[in-house]
Coordinates of C-alpha atoms in Angstrom, one line a residue:
Chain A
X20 CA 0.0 0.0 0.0
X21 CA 1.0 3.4 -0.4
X22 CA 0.0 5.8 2.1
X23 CA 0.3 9.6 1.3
X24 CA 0.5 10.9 5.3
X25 CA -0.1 14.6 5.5
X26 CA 2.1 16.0 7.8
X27 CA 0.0 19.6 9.1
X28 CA 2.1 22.8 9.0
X29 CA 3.7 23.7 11.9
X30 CA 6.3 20.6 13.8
X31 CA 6.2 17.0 14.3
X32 CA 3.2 17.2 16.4
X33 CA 1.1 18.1 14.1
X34 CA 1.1 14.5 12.7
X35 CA -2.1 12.6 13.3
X36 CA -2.4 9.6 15.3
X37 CA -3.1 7.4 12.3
X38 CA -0.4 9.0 10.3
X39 CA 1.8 8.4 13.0
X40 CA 1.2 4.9 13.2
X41 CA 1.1 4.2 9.4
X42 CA 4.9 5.6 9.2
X43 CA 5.9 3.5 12.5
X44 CA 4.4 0.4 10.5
X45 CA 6.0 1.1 6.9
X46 CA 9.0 -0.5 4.9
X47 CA 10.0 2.4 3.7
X48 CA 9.6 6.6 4.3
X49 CA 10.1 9.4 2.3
X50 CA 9.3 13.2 2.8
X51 CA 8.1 15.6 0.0
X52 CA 10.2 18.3 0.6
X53 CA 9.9 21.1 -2.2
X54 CA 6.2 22.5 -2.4
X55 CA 6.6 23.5 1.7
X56 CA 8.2 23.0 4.7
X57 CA 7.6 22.5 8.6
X58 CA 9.0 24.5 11.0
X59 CA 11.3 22.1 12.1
X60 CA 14.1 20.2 10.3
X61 CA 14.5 16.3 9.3
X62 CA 15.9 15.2 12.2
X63 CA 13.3 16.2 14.4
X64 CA 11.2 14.5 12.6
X65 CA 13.6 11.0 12.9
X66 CA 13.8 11.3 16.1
X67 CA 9.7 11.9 16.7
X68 CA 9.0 8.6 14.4
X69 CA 12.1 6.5 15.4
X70 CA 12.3 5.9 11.7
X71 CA 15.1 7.5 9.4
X72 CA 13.4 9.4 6.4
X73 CA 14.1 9.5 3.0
X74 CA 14.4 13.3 2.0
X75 CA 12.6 13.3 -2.2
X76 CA 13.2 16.6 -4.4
X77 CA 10.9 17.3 -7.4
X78 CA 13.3 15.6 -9.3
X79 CA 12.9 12.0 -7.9
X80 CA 9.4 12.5 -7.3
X81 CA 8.9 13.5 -11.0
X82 CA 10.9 11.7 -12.5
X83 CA 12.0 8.5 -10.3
X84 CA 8.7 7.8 -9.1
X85 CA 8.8 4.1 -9.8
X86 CA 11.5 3.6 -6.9
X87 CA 9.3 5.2 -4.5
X88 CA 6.6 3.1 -5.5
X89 CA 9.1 -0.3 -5.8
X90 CA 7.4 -3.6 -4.2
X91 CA 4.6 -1.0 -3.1
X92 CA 2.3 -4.2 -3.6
X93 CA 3.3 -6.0 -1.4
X94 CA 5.2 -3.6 1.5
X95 CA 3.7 -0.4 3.1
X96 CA 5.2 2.5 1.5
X97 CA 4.9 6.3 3.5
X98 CA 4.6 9.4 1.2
X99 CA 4.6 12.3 3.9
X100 CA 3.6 15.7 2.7
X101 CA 3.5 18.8 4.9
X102 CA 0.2 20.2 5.1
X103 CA -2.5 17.8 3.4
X104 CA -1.5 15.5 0.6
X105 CA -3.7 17.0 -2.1
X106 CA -3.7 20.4 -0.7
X107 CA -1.7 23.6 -2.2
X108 CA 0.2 20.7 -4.1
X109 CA -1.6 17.7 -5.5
X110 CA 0.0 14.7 -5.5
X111 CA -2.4 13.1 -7.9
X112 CA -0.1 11.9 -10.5
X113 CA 2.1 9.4 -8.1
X114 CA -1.8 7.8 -7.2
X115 CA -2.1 7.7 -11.2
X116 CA 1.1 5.6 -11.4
X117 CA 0.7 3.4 -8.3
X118 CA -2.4 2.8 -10.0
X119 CA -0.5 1.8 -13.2
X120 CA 1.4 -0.6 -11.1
X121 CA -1.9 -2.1 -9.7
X122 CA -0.5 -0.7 -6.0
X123 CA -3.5 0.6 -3.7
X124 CA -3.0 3.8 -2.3
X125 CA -4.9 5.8 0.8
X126 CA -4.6 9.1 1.6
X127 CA -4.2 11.0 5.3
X128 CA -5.5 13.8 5.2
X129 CA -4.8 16.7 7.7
X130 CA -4.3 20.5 8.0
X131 CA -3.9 22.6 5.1
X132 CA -3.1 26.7 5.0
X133 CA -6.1 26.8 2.4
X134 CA -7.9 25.8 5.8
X135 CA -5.8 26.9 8.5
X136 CA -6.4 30.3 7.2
X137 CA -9.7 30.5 8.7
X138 CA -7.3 31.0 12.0
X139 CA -7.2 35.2 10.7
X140 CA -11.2 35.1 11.2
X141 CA -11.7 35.0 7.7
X142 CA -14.4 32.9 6.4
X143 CA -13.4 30.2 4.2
X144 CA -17.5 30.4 2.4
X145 CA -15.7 34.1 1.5
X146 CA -13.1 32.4 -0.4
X147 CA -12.4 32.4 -4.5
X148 CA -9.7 30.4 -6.0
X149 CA -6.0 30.2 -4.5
X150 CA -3.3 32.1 -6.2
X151 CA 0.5 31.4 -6.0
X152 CA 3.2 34.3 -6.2
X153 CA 6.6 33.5 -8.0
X154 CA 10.2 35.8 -7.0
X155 CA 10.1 37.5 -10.0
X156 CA 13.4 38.2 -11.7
X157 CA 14.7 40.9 -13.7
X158 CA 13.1 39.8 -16.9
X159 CA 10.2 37.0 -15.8
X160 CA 7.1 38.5 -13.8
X161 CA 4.6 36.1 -14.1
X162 CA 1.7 37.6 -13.6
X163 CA -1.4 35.5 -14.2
X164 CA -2.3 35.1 -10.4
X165 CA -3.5 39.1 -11.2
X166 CA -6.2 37.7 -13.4
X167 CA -7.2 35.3 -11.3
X168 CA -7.8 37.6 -8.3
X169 CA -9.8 39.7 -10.7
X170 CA -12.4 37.0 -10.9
X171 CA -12.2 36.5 -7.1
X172 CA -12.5 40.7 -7.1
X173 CA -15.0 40.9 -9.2
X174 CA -17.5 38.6 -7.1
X175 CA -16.1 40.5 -3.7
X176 CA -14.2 37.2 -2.6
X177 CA -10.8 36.7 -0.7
X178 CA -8.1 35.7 -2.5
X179 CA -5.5 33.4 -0.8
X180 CA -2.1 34.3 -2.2
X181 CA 0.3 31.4 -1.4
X182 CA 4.1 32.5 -1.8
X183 CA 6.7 30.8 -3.3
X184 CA 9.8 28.9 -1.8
X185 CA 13.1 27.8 -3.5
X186 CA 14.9 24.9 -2.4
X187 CA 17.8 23.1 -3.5
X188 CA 18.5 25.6 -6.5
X189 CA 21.4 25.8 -8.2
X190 CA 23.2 29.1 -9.8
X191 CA 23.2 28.8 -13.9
X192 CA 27.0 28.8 -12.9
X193 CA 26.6 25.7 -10.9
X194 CA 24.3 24.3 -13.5
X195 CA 26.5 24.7 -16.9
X196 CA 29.4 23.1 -14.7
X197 CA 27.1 20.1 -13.5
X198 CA 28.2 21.2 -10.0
X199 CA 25.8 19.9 -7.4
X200 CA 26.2 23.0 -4.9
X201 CA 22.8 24.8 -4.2
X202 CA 22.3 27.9 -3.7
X203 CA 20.5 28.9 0.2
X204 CA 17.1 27.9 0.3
X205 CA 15.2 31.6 0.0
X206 CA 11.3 31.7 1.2
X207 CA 9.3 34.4 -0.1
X208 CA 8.1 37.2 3.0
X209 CA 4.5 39.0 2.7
X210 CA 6.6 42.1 2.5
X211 CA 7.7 40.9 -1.3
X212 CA 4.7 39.5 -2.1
X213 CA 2.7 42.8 -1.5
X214 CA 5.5 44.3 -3.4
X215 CA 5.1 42.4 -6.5
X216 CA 1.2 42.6 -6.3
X217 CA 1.4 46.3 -6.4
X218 CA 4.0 46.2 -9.1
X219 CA 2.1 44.6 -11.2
X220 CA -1.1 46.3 -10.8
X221 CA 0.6 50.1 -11.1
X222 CA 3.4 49.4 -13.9
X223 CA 2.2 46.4 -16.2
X224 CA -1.9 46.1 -15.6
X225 CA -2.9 49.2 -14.5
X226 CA -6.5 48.0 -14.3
X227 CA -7.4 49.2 -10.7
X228 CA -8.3 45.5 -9.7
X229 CA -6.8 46.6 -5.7
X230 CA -4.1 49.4 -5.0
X231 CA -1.7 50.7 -1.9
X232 CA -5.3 51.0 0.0
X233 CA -6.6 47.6 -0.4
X234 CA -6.9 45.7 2.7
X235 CA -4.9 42.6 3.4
X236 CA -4.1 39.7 5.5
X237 CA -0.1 38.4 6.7
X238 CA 0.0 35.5 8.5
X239 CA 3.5 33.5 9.1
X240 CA 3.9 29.8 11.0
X241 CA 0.2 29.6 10.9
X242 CA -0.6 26.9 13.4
X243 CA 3.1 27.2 15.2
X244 CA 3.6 28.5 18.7
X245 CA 4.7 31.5 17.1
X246 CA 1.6 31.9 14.7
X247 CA 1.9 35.7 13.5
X248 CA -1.4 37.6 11.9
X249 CA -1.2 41.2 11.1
X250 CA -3.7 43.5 8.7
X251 CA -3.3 46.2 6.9
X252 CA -3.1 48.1 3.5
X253 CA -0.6 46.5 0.7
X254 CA 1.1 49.7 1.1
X255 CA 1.6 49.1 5.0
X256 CA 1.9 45.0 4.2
X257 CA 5.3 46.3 1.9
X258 CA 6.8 46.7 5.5
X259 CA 5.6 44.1 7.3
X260 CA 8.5 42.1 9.0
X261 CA 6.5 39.0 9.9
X262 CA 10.1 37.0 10.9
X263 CA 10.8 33.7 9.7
X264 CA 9.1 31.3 7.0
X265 CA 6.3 29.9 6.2
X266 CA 4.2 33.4 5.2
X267 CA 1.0 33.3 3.3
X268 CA -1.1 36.7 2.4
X269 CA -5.3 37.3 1.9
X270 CA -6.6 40.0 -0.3
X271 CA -9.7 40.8 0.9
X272 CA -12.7 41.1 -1.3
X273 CA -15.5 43.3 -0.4
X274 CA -18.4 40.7 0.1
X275 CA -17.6 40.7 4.2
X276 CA -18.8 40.0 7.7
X277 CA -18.5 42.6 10.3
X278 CA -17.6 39.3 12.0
X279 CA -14.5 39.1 9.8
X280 CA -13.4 42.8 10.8
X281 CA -14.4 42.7 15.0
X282 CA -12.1 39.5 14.7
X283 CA -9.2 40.8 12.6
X284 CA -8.8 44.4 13.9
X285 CA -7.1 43.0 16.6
X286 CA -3.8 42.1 14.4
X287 CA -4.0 45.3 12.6
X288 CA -1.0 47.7 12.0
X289 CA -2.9 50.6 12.6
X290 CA -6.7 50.1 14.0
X291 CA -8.0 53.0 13.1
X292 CA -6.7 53.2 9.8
X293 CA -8.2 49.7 9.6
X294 CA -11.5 50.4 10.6
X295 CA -11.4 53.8 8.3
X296 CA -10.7 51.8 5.3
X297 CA -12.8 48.8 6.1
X298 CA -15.9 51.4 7.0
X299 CA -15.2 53.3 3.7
X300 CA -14.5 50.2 1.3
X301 CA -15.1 46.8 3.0
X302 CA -18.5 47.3 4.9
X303 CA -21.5 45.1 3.4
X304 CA -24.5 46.9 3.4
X305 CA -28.1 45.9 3.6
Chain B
X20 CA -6.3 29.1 27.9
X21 CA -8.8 28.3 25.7
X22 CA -7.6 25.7 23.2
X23 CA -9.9 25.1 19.8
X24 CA -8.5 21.3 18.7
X25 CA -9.5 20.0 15.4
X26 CA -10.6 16.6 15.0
X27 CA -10.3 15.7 11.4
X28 CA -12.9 13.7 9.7
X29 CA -13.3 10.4 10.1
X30 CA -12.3 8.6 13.5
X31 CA -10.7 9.0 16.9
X32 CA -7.4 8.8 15.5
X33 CA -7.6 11.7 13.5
X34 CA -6.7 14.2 15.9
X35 CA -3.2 15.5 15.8
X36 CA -0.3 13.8 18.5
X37 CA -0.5 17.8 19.8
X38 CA -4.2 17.8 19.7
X39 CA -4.1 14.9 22.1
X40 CA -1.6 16.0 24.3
X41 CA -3.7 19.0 24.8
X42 CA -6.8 17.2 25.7
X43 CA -5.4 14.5 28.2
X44 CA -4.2 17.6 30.1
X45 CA -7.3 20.2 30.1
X46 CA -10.0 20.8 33.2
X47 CA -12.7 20.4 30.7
X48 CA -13.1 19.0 27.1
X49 CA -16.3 20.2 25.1
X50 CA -17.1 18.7 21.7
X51 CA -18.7 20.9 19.4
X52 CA -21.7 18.4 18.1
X53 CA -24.2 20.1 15.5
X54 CA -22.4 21.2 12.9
X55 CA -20.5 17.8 12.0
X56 CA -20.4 14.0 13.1
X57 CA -16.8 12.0 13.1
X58 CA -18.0 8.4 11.8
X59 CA -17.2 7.0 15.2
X60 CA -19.5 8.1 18.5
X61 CA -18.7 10.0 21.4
X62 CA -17.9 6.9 23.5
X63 CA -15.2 5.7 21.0
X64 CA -13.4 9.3 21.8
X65 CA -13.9 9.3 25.3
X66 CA -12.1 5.8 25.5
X67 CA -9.3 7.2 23.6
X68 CA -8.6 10.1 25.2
X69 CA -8.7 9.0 28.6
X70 CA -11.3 11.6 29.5
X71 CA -14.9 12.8 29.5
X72 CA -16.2 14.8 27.2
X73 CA -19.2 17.5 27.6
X74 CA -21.3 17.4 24.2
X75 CA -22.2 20.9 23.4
X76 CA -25.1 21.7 21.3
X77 CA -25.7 24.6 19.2
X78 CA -27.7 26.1 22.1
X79 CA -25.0 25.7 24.7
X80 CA -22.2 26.8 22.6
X81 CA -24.5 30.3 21.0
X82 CA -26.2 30.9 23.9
X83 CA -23.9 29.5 27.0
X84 CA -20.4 30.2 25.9
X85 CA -19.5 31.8 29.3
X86 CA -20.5 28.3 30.7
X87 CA -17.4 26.7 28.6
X88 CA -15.1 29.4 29.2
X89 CA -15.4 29.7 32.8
X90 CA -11.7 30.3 34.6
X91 CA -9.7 29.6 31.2
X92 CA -8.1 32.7 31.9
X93 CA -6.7 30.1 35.0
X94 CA -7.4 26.4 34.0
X95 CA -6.9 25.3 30.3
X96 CA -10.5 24.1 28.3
X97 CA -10.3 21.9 25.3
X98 CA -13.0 23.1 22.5
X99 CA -13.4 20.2 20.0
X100 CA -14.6 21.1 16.4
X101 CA -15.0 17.8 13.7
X102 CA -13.0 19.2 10.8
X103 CA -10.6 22.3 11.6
X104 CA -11.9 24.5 14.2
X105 CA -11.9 27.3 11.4
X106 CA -13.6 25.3 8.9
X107 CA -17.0 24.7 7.1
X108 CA -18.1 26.6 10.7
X109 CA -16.0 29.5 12.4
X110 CA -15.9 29.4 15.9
X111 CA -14.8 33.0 15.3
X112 CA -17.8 34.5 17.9
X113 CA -16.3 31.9 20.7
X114 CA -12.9 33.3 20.4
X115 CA -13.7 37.0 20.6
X116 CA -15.9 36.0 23.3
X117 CA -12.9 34.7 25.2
X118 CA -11.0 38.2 23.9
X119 CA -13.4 40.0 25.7
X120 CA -12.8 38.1 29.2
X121 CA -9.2 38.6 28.4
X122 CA -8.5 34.3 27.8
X123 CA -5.8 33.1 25.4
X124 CA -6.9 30.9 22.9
X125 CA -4.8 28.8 20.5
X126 CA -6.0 26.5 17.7
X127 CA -4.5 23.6 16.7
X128 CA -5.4 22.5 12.7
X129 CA -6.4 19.7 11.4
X130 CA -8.0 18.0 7.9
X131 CA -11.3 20.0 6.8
X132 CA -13.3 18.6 3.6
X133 CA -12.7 22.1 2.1
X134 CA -9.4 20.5 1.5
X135 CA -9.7 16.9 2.1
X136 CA -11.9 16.8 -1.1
X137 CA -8.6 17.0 -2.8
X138 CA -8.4 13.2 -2.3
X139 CA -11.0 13.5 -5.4
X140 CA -8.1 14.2 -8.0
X141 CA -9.7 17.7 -8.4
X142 CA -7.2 20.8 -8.3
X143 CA -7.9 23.1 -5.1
X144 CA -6.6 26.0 -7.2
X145 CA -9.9 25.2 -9.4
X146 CA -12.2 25.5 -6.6
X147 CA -14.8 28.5 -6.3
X148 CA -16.5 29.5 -2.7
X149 CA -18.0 26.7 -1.3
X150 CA -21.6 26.6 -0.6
X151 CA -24.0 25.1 1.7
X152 CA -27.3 22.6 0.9
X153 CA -29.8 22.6 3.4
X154 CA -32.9 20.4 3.4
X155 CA -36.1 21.8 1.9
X156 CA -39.3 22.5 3.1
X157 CA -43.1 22.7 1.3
X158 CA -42.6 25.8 1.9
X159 CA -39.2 27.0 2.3
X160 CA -36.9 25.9 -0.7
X161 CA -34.0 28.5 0.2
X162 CA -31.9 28.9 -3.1
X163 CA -28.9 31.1 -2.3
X164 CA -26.6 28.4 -3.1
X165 CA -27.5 28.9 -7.0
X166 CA -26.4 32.3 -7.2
X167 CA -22.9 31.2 -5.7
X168 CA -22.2 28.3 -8.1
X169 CA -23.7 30.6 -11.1
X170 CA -20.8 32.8 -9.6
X171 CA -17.8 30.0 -9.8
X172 CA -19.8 28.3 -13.1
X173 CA -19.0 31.9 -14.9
X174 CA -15.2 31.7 -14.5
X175 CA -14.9 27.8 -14.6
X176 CA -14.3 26.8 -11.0
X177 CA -16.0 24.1 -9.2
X178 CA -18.3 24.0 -6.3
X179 CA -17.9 22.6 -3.1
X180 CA -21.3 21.8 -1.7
X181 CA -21.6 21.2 1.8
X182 CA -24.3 19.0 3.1
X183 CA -27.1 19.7 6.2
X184 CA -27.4 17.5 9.1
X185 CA -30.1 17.8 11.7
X186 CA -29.4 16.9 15.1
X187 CA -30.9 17.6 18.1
X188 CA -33.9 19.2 16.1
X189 CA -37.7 18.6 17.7
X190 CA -40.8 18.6 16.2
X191 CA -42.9 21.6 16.1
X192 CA -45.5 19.8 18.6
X193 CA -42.8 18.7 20.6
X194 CA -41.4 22.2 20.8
X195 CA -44.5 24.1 21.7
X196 CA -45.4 21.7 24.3
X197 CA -41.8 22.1 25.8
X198 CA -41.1 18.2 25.5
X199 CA -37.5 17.9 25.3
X200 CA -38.1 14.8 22.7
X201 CA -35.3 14.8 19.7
X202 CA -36.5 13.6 16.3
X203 CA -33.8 10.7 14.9
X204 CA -30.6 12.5 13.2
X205 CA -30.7 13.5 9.4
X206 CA -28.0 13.2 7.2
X207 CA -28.7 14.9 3.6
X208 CA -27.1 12.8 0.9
X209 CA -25.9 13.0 -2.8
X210 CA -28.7 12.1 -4.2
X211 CA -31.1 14.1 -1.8
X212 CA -28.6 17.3 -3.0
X213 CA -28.5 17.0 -6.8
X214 CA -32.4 16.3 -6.6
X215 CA -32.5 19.9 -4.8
X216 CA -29.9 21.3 -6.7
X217 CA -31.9 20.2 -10.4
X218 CA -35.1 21.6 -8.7
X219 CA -33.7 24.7 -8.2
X220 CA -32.6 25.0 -11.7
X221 CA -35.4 23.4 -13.3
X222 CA -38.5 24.8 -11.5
X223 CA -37.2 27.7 -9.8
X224 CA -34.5 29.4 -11.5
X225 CA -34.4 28.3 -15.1
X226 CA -31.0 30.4 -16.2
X227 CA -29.3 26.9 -17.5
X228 CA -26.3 27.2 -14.8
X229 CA -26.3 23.4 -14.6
X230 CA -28.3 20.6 -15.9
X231 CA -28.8 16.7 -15.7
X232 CA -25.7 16.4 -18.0
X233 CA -23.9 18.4 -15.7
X234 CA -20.5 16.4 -14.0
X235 CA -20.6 16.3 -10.1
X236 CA -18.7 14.1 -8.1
X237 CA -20.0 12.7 -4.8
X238 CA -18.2 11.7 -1.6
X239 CA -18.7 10.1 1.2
X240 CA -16.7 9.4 4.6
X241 CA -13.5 10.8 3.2
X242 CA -10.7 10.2 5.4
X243 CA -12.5 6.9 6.3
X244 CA -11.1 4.0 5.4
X245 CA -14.4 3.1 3.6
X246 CA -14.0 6.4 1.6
X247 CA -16.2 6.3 -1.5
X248 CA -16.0 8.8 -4.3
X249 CA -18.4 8.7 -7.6
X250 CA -18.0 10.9 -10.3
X251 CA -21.2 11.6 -13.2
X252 CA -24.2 13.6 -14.0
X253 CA -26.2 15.3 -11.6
X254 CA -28.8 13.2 -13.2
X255 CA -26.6 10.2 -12.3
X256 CA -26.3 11.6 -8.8
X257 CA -29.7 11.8 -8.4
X258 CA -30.1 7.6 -7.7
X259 CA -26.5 7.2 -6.2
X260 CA -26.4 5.5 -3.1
X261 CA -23.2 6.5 -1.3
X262 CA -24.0 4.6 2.5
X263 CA -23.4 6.5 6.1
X264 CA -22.7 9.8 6.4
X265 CA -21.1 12.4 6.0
X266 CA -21.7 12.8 2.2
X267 CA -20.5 16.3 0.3
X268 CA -21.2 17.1 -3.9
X269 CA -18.9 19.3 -6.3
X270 CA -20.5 20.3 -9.1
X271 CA -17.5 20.7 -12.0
X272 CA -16.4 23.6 -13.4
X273 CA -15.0 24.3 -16.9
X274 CA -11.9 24.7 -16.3
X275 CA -10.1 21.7 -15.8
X276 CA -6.8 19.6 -16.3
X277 CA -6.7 16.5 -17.9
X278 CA -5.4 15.0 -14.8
X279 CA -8.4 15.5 -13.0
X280 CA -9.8 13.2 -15.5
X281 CA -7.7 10.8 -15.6
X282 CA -8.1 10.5 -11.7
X283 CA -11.8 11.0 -11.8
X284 CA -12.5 8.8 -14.8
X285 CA -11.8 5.8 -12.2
X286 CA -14.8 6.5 -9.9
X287 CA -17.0 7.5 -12.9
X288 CA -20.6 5.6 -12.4
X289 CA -20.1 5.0 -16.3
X290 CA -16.4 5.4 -17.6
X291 CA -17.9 5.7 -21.5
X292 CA -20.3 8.6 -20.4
X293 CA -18.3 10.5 -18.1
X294 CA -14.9 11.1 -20.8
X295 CA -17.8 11.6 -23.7
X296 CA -19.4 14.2 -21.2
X297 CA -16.2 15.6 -20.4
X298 CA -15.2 15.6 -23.8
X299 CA -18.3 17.6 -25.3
X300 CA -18.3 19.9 -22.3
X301 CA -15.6 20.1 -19.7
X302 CA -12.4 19.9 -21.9
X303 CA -9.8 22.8 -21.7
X304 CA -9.2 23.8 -25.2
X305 CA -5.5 25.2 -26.4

């Protein structure tokens, strides 16, 4: 069997008690380890399970799938993916191939940051479509996710923004030279992603979709100890220092609760900026 | 402290290693029981935790809350919510409520069918707002949910639709004679839904948002180990029979990947059908 365990967002904890037995039971154990990352490290994670874990890139899970899956028909085999297995990231196409392979597969599911968001106040029925946000580079700014939050916009839903992390890179340098040195893993902060938002929308779009005075959401380690929410403009958002990785941002849209705003005013920046904006754009009425 | 612990979805050993951990050392444990059902009873989870556990009904948990957050600003209360705590229901009134007595409160994530429903092989990027089915009257056929999914059917997302249950509801006589007698749970099912949902559209509403040809797929149990996923018509839908609860419907949108075909295309109630129907009407072009 293969079992894809999902692993929650914050530490080792965060497993469920199923999970947990399923990878103290299995032959073999390998961690998806490029779409997101806990807040603690692989060895944490040994030591929790008493099992040594098999770290897979993109590469071997696009690529070298079949050794993964090896003898999956007749040993237990433990795909562990942090949040939930066919959240932000679907892992649908290693189910297609055990499939292939006549393996039977079962999925545990468990927290996901397209859930766990709700923890802002937000209400996940106020929800559009997710978005992801790229590091742009000098010459490549991707920006579909602006169209998509134009749908979301234009039936006054939130738009989850999830941010995007780089591990186990290498330079071009590196890359021409077949040099296996990777660059520092970089994780995107809300800071850059409400930079690039507003990029886009005042130098390449221009179509007025949200601006400096749109309301947003940062959270960071959602679910951790250390679980950071603050609120505030785009324009106050491109200062946000929200610490270390995981962050995520909401746009709001404009079909609210006053529920949503008595719960988040709490984390904003500036509360009566907050309340000014949300009063002047935000408010339902009727 | 006032702890909100997620459950997850299907049994007793869904809830996360930390979730436990907080529960074996509370003063009280409440389980939030009206909004959602685990597939196992209350007796199962108070055998597993170790502990006792106060059912709270709507009434208790709307109208009481200063009941179940008595002296968490000294002692520590477990809240228990099937799902995330943040999920298909916010707790979001409960945790201002404890603001407002100055109480910490922490939640701990878990699996929510906004996201479990992943395990279906659709994309959660191609998801709309979810909506919510409740059971209809003679007289009171409340259709909201068709302006939401006319909203995600108009850029190509699909529709979570959520499910109503009835517990703890009394009969009118019962009620205005005061007798505390409970009618027998309801579950709505998949079939039960897409009848509503084509009555809406056919009767009712008549703007062609959806039809008998249109693809849903139905779930039930997910997270279960006796899961079960179909995928066809609504018309289809209409005469599935899924088993126990907890059943939940997405209707399709248009704007699919192949791969969610080729995952779906195994549950399909009629293999030939579903890829002609997905074919004609559901297949990205370019």
């Amino acid at each position: 069997m293969l079992y894809l365990v999902g692993l929650g967002l914050a530490d080792e904890k965060d497993i469920t008690v199923k999970g947990l037995e399923i990878i103290k039971k299995a032959e073999r154990v390998y961690l998806e380890a490029y779409t997101a990352i806990l807040l603690v490290d692989t060895d944490a994670l040994e030591a929790f399970y008493g099992r040594s874990v098999i770290v897979a890139d993109r590469e071997m899970v696009e690529s070298s799938s079949d050794e993964i899956l090896k003898d999956a028909d007749k040993v237990d085999v433990a795909f562990l993916v942090v949040g939930d297995p066919f959240g932000a990231t679907t892992h649908a196409d290693l189910v297609i191939r055990a499939r292939e392979l006549s393996i039977p597969t079962r999925s545990i599911p468990n927290a996901s940051i397209l859930t766990a968001i709700g923890t802002t106040g937000l209400q996940l029925y106020n929800f559009g479509q997710t978005v992801s946000m790229v590091f742009f580079l000098d010459n490549w700014k991707p920006a579909s996710f602006y169209d998509r939050i134009k749908e979301n916009v234009s039936i006054g839903l939130h738009t989850l923004v999830l941010l995007d992390i780089k591990v186990k890179e290498q330079s071009l340098e590196n890359m021409a030279r077949g040099r296996k040195i990777y660059e520092p893993p970089r994780y995107m902060t809300v800071a850059q992603c409400a930079q690039q938002m507003l990029e886009i929308e005042e130098e390449v779009k221009k179509e007025g979709i949200y601006s400096r005075s749109s309301l947003g959401v940062g959270v960071a380690r959602v679910g951790g100890e250390d679980q950071t929410i603050i609120a505030g403009t785009l324009g106050q958002l491109c200062d946000a220092d929200l610490g270390r990785p995981l962050h995520s941002l909401v746009l709001l849209g404009k079909r609210t609760h006053d529920l949503e705003r008595e719960f988040l005013v709490e984390f904003a920046i500036d509360k009566e900026e907050f309340n000014a904006v949300w009063k002047k754009d935000y408010e339902t009425k009727g």
